[in-house]
Amino acid sequence: DVAQTPSRKPEVGGASPAARMVREALGSVAAPTVAARVLHRALHLAAEAEIPAGGARLRRFVEKHLQSAATFALGEEVATEIVEQLAPLLRAVPSHRPVEPKRGRAMLELEAAGLVEPVLKLAAPSSLELELEPLELEEDLEGEPHPLPTRATDRAPHLPLVLIASLDEDLAGAVKDTLGRDANVVRVDDVVMLLDAVQQHGEEGCLCVLLDGHHPSVHPATLATIADDLPEDAIFVSWGVATNERRDSLQLSGRPQRWLDIPTELDVVGAADELKRLLGLPLSGVFVARRSDSPRR
């Protein structure tokens, strides 16, 4: 038998030259875990799956979203240093240049006589630049980022923390009803909220991330790629995940020995009961994924 070479974990943000330069700039001022958290936040704010390879999208990502995320985590001075490191990358990126608008003869005569000031306007944005700006829910009216609000994780820091990566509030309610006061249950809307909740929780008590495959707020592959940001002894429990998805997640996470399964045929209540049983074991982390065709109720 020929030994198979383990799959290389994909780099956060993509493999383009621009993405590599951004990661290098972050890595020069922050620890790997912190740099990854900043990059995840910036991608979330920009509504981008990867760092733009160039053009106006790259300029906007670096000067707006990356700087905002870095300021939040590292402070304004360090954020400015990161953007300055990336200045050579942005020099080749065109920005809006003022152009002279078309004007009638009467206006030209008035300008020539010095009776009105010449008028300049910005060039029309390209089709790429007409994309909708993402909603930045983590910024206040002044444009300054602020920490996420304090959540139930502060109620009892030594209890298990159950993060529900789902858009389904009914699922979150079912888990809360089942676990009761035995755990802190928080629903997260995206990977940034997940990482922030893990950071706030600290290292006391076990960690459980429940991924709802029917209404996911975080994709399974995304969770697998950030496995290094979770506790080293975290356990991943898959619930009805397709064989190929589970195999890919195992390779991405690099922790195949830490994955368990919850029977697919269980409904939400049954899975919650099984989750409660697992949390009764001396585990420090649980990741639960449920496929969309699993029984809902």
Short mmCIF file of C-alpha atoms in Angstrom, two decimals:
data_model
loop_
_atom_site.label_atom_id
_atom_site.label_comp_id
_atom_site.label_asym_id
_atom_site.label_seq_id
_atom_site.Cartn_x
_atom_site.Cartn_y
_atom_site.Cartn_z
CA ASP A 1 0.00 0.00 0.00
CA VAL A 2 1.20 3.46 -0.87
CA ALA A 3 0.92 5.95 1.96
CA GLN A 4 -1.26 8.90 1.06
CA THR A 5 0.07 12.39 1.62
CA PRO A 6 -2.25 14.34 3.94
CA SER A 7 -4.20 17.09 2.20
CA ARG A 8 -2.79 20.52 2.84
CA LYS A 9 -5.16 22.77 4.74
CA PRO A 10 -6.27 25.70 2.55
CA GLU A 11 -5.04 29.11 3.61
CA VAL A 12 -7.62 31.46 5.07
CA GLY A 13 -8.44 34.16 2.54
CA GLY A 14 -7.37 32.33 -0.61
CA ALA A 15 -4.15 31.59 -2.49
CA SER A 16 -3.72 34.72 -4.62
CA PRO A 17 -0.54 36.83 -4.32
CA ALA A 18 -2.61 39.57 -2.69
CA ALA A 19 -3.96 37.13 -0.10
CA ARG A 20 -0.43 35.95 0.73
CA MET A 21 0.76 39.53 1.21
CA VAL A 22 -2.17 40.30 3.51
CA ARG A 23 -1.47 37.20 5.62
CA GLU A 24 2.23 38.10 5.82
CA ALA A 25 1.40 41.63 6.96
CA LEU A 26 -0.91 40.30 9.68
CA GLY A 27 1.59 37.63 10.71
CA SER A 28 4.30 40.24 11.20
CA VAL A 29 2.36 41.99 13.98
CA ALA A 30 0.12 39.31 15.51
CA ALA A 31 0.21 35.71 16.69
CA PRO A 32 -1.22 33.18 14.19
CA THR A 33 -4.47 32.69 16.09
CA VAL A 34 -5.06 36.43 16.43
CA ALA A 35 -4.12 37.06 12.80
CA ALA A 36 -6.62 34.41 11.68
CA ARG A 37 -9.33 35.97 13.83
CA VAL A 38 -8.66 39.42 12.35
CA LEU A 39 -8.79 38.05 8.82
CA HIS A 40 -12.03 36.16 9.46
CA ARG A 41 -13.59 39.35 10.84
CA ALA A 42 -12.43 41.40 7.85
CA LEU A 43 -13.82 38.85 5.38
CA HIS A 44 -17.11 38.87 7.27
CA LEU A 45 -17.34 42.67 7.22
CA ALA A 46 -16.52 42.71 3.50
CA ALA A 47 -18.96 39.88 2.72
CA GLU A 48 -16.13 38.16 0.84
CA ALA A 49 -15.29 34.45 0.81
CA GLU A 50 -11.66 35.24 -0.08
CA ILE A 51 -9.41 38.27 -0.15
CA PRO A 52 -10.02 40.08 -3.46
CA ALA A 53 -7.18 39.48 -5.90
CA GLY A 54 -7.00 43.09 -7.06
CA GLY A 55 -8.86 46.14 -8.27
CA ALA A 56 -11.12 48.41 -6.30
CA ARG A 57 -12.44 45.51 -4.22
CA LEU A 58 -8.94 44.82 -2.87
CA ARG A 59 -8.36 48.49 -2.06
CA ARG A 60 -11.71 48.70 -0.26
CA PHE A 61 -11.01 45.45 1.62
CA VAL A 62 -7.61 46.61 2.91
CA GLU A 63 -8.35 50.27 3.63
CA LYS A 64 -11.80 49.73 5.11
CA HIS A 65 -12.60 46.22 6.30
CA LEU A 66 -9.13 44.91 7.18
CA GLN A 67 -8.21 48.14 8.95
CA SER A 68 -11.49 48.08 10.89
CA ALA A 69 -10.99 44.46 11.96
CA ALA A 70 -7.36 45.06 12.93
CA THR A 71 -8.27 48.18 14.92
CA PHE A 72 -10.87 46.16 16.83
CA ALA A 73 -8.41 43.41 17.77
CA LEU A 74 -4.99 45.09 17.80
CA GLY A 75 -5.51 48.82 18.16
CA GLU A 76 -5.36 51.76 15.77
CA GLU A 77 -1.56 52.05 15.66
CA VAL A 78 -1.01 48.41 14.68
CA ALA A 79 -3.87 48.55 12.17
CA THR A 80 -2.26 51.56 10.50
CA GLU A 81 1.06 49.70 10.35
CA ILE A 82 -0.63 46.78 8.57
CA VAL A 83 -2.17 49.04 5.95
CA GLU A 84 1.17 50.81 5.44
CA GLN A 85 2.87 47.45 4.84
CA LEU A 86 0.32 46.76 2.12
CA ALA A 87 0.81 50.16 0.43
CA PRO A 88 3.00 48.70 -2.37
CA LEU A 89 0.22 46.23 -3.12
CA LEU A 90 -2.34 49.02 -3.42
CA ARG A 91 -0.25 51.38 -5.56
CA ALA A 92 -1.17 49.43 -8.67
CA VAL A 93 -4.87 49.56 -7.78
CA PRO A 94 -6.66 52.45 -9.52
CA SER A 95 -8.86 54.74 -7.48
CA HIS A 96 -11.51 57.19 -8.64
CA ARG A 97 -9.89 60.07 -10.56
CA PRO A 98 -11.61 63.42 -11.03
CA VAL A 99 -12.67 64.09 -14.59
CA GLU A 100 -14.07 67.19 -16.18
CA PRO A 101 -17.83 66.86 -16.79
CA LYS A 102 -19.49 67.88 -20.02
CA ARG A 103 -20.81 71.45 -19.78
CA GLY A 104 -22.81 73.69 -22.05
CA ARG A 105 -21.38 76.75 -23.82
CA ALA A 106 -23.05 79.14 -21.36
CA MET A 107 -21.41 77.43 -18.40
CA LEU A 108 -18.01 77.49 -20.14
CA GLU A 109 -18.35 81.23 -20.76
CA LEU A 110 -19.29 81.87 -17.13
CA GLU A 111 -16.27 79.87 -15.95
CA ALA A 112 -13.97 81.71 -18.37
CA ALA A 113 -15.24 85.03 -17.02
CA GLY A 114 -14.52 83.90 -13.47
CA LEU A 115 -18.16 84.21 -12.48
CA VAL A 116 -18.43 80.56 -11.37
CA GLU A 117 -15.93 78.02 -10.08
CA PRO A 118 -14.98 75.16 -12.44
CA VAL A 119 -16.84 72.00 -11.51
CA LEU A 120 -15.19 68.61 -11.21
CA LYS A 121 -16.89 65.31 -10.53
CA LEU A 122 -15.65 61.80 -9.73
CA ALA A 123 -15.42 59.26 -12.50
CA ALA A 124 -18.31 56.86 -12.67
CA PRO A 125 -17.51 53.67 -10.73
CA SER A 126 -16.90 50.48 -12.65
CA SER A 127 -19.33 47.58 -12.60
CA LEU A 128 -17.23 45.91 -9.91
CA GLU A 129 -17.45 49.00 -7.73
CA LEU A 130 -21.23 49.14 -8.02
CA GLU A 131 -21.53 46.11 -5.73
CA LEU A 132 -23.63 46.72 -2.66
CA GLU A 133 -21.68 47.67 0.43
CA PRO A 134 -22.13 45.00 3.12
CA LEU A 135 -24.03 45.76 6.28
CA GLU A 136 -21.52 46.29 9.06
CA LEU A 137 -23.53 45.40 12.12
CA GLU A 138 -20.48 45.46 14.35
CA GLU A 139 -19.78 49.16 13.76
CA ASP A 140 -21.55 52.03 15.45
CA LEU A 141 -22.78 55.26 13.87
CA GLU A 142 -19.33 56.82 14.11
CA GLY A 143 -17.85 53.96 12.08
CA GLU A 144 -15.80 52.73 15.01
CA PRO A 145 -15.89 48.98 15.72
CA HIS A 146 -17.04 47.93 19.14
CA PRO A 147 -16.99 44.58 20.97
CA LEU A 148 -19.90 42.22 20.69
CA PRO A 149 -22.39 42.59 23.54
CA THR A 150 -21.82 40.51 26.63
CA ARG A 151 -23.67 37.22 26.29
CA ALA A 152 -24.81 34.41 28.52
CA THR A 153 -21.25 33.12 28.52
CA ASP A 154 -20.58 35.40 31.50
CA ARG A 155 -23.36 33.79 33.56
CA ALA A 156 -21.40 30.72 34.65
CA PRO A 157 -17.94 30.50 33.04
CA HIS A 158 -17.27 26.95 34.23
CA LEU A 159 -20.38 25.50 32.57
CA PRO A 160 -20.14 23.99 29.09
CA LEU A 161 -20.53 26.58 26.34
CA VAL A 162 -22.87 25.45 23.57
CA LEU A 163 -22.61 27.60 20.43
CA ILE A 164 -25.41 26.96 17.95
CA ALA A 165 -24.30 27.87 14.42
CA SER A 166 -27.79 28.12 12.99
CA LEU A 167 -30.28 30.62 11.63
CA ASP A 168 -33.09 28.53 13.14
CA GLU A 169 -34.17 29.99 16.48
CA ASP A 170 -36.43 26.97 17.08
CA LEU A 171 -33.38 24.70 17.11
CA ALA A 172 -31.66 26.95 19.61
CA GLY A 173 -34.78 26.85 21.77
CA ALA A 174 -34.90 23.04 21.68
CA VAL A 175 -31.29 22.76 22.83
CA LYS A 176 -31.86 25.32 25.59
CA ASP A 177 -34.92 23.41 26.81
CA THR A 178 -33.00 20.13 26.87
CA LEU A 179 -29.81 21.39 28.51
CA GLY A 180 -31.51 23.82 30.88
CA ARG A 181 -29.08 25.20 33.45
CA ASP A 182 -26.46 22.57 32.65
CA ALA A 183 -24.86 24.72 29.93
CA ASN A 184 -24.61 28.22 28.53
CA VAL A 185 -26.36 28.13 25.14
CA VAL A 186 -25.68 30.91 22.60
CA ARG A 187 -26.75 31.05 18.95
CA VAL A 188 -24.08 32.50 16.62
CA ASP A 189 -24.83 34.12 13.27
CA ASP A 190 -21.40 33.65 11.67
CA VAL A 191 -17.84 32.47 12.21
CA VAL A 192 -16.76 35.84 13.64
CA MET A 193 -19.34 35.61 16.43
CA LEU A 194 -18.26 32.02 17.01
CA LEU A 195 -14.60 32.95 17.44
CA ASP A 196 -15.48 35.91 19.66
CA ALA A 197 -17.64 33.70 21.88
CA VAL A 198 -14.81 31.17 22.19
CA GLN A 199 -12.40 33.96 23.14
CA GLN A 200 -14.78 35.36 25.76
CA HIS A 201 -15.41 31.90 27.17
CA GLY A 202 -11.74 31.26 27.82
CA GLU A 203 -10.38 27.82 28.67
CA GLU A 204 -12.67 26.95 31.58
CA GLY A 205 -15.36 24.36 30.91
CA CYS A 206 -15.98 22.45 27.69
CA LEU A 207 -16.94 23.91 24.33
CA CYS A 208 -19.73 22.67 22.08
CA VAL A 209 -20.44 24.02 18.60
CA LEU A 210 -23.72 22.78 17.13
CA LEU A 211 -23.93 23.25 13.35
CA ASP A 212 -27.40 23.13 11.79
CA GLY A 213 -26.92 21.87 8.25
CA HIS A 214 -30.45 22.86 7.24
CA HIS A 215 -30.16 26.54 8.19
CA PRO A 216 -26.40 26.93 8.77
CA SER A 217 -24.88 30.21 9.80
CA VAL A 218 -21.38 28.69 9.45
CA HIS A 219 -20.41 26.17 6.77
CA PRO A 220 -18.89 22.84 7.95
CA ALA A 221 -15.74 23.38 5.88
CA THR A 222 -15.28 26.79 7.48
CA LEU A 223 -15.43 25.29 10.95
CA ALA A 224 -12.93 22.64 9.92
CA THR A 225 -10.46 25.26 8.68
CA ILE A 226 -10.58 27.15 11.99
CA ALA A 227 -10.09 24.03 14.10
CA ASP A 228 -6.70 25.37 15.18
CA ASP A 229 -8.46 28.33 16.82
CA LEU A 230 -10.50 25.97 19.02
CA PRO A 231 -9.14 24.07 22.03
CA GLU A 232 -6.64 21.40 21.03
CA ASP A 233 -8.69 18.66 22.68
CA ALA A 234 -11.96 19.72 21.06
CA ILE A 235 -14.15 16.82 19.94
CA PHE A 236 -16.15 16.97 16.71
CA VAL A 237 -19.40 15.00 16.61
CA SER A 238 -21.07 14.74 13.19
CA TRP A 239 -24.84 14.28 12.93
CA GLY A 240 -25.90 12.89 9.55
CA VAL A 241 -23.12 14.51 7.56
CA ALA A 242 -22.66 13.01 4.09
CA THR A 243 -19.69 10.66 3.79
CA ASN A 244 -17.74 12.88 1.40
CA GLU A 245 -18.38 16.00 3.50
CA ARG A 246 -17.28 14.20 6.64
CA ARG A 247 -14.11 12.92 4.93
CA ASP A 248 -13.24 16.39 3.67
CA SER A 249 -13.86 17.90 7.10
CA LEU A 250 -11.65 15.27 8.72
CA GLN A 251 -8.81 16.13 6.35
CA LEU A 252 -9.25 19.87 6.81
CA SER A 253 -9.44 19.70 10.58
CA GLY A 254 -6.39 17.49 10.96
CA ARG A 255 -7.99 15.81 13.98
CA PRO A 256 -9.64 12.60 12.70
CA GLN A 257 -9.26 10.91 16.07
CA ARG A 258 -11.45 13.59 17.68
CA TRP A 259 -14.57 13.05 15.53
CA LEU A 260 -17.59 11.08 16.72
CA ASP A 261 -21.09 10.57 15.31
CA ILE A 262 -24.67 11.11 16.46
CA PRO A 263 -27.15 8.73 14.75
CA THR A 264 -28.76 10.38 11.74
CA GLU A 265 -32.22 9.03 12.49
CA LEU A 266 -32.53 11.05 15.70
CA ASP A 267 -34.78 14.11 15.59
CA VAL A 268 -33.85 17.46 17.10
CA VAL A 269 -34.92 16.45 20.61
CA GLY A 270 -33.16 13.09 20.36
CA ALA A 271 -29.97 14.72 19.12
CA ALA A 272 -30.16 17.26 21.94
CA ASP A 273 -30.51 14.40 24.43
CA GLU A 274 -27.47 12.68 22.93
CA LEU A 275 -25.58 15.96 23.06
CA LYS A 276 -26.43 16.29 26.74
CA ARG A 277 -25.13 12.76 27.33
CA LEU A 278 -21.87 13.63 25.58
CA LEU A 279 -21.50 16.80 27.62
CA GLY A 280 -21.73 14.67 30.75
CA LEU A 281 -18.46 13.01 29.74
CA PRO A 282 -15.06 14.59 30.53
CA LEU A 283 -14.92 16.33 27.16
CA SER A 284 -13.51 19.78 26.54
CA GLY A 285 -15.18 20.42 23.21
CA VAL A 286 -17.88 19.07 20.92
CA PHE A 287 -18.69 19.95 17.31
CA VAL A 288 -22.06 18.70 16.06
CA ALA A 289 -23.09 18.86 12.40
CA ARG A 290 -26.52 17.97 11.05
CA ARG A 291 -27.31 17.38 7.39
CA SER A 292 -30.28 19.14 5.81
CA ASP A 293 -32.18 15.88 5.25
CA SER A 294 -32.06 14.92 8.93
CA PRO A 295 -35.43 14.79 10.74
CA ARG A 296 -36.35 18.26 11.93
CA ARG A 297 -38.74 17.44 14.76
#
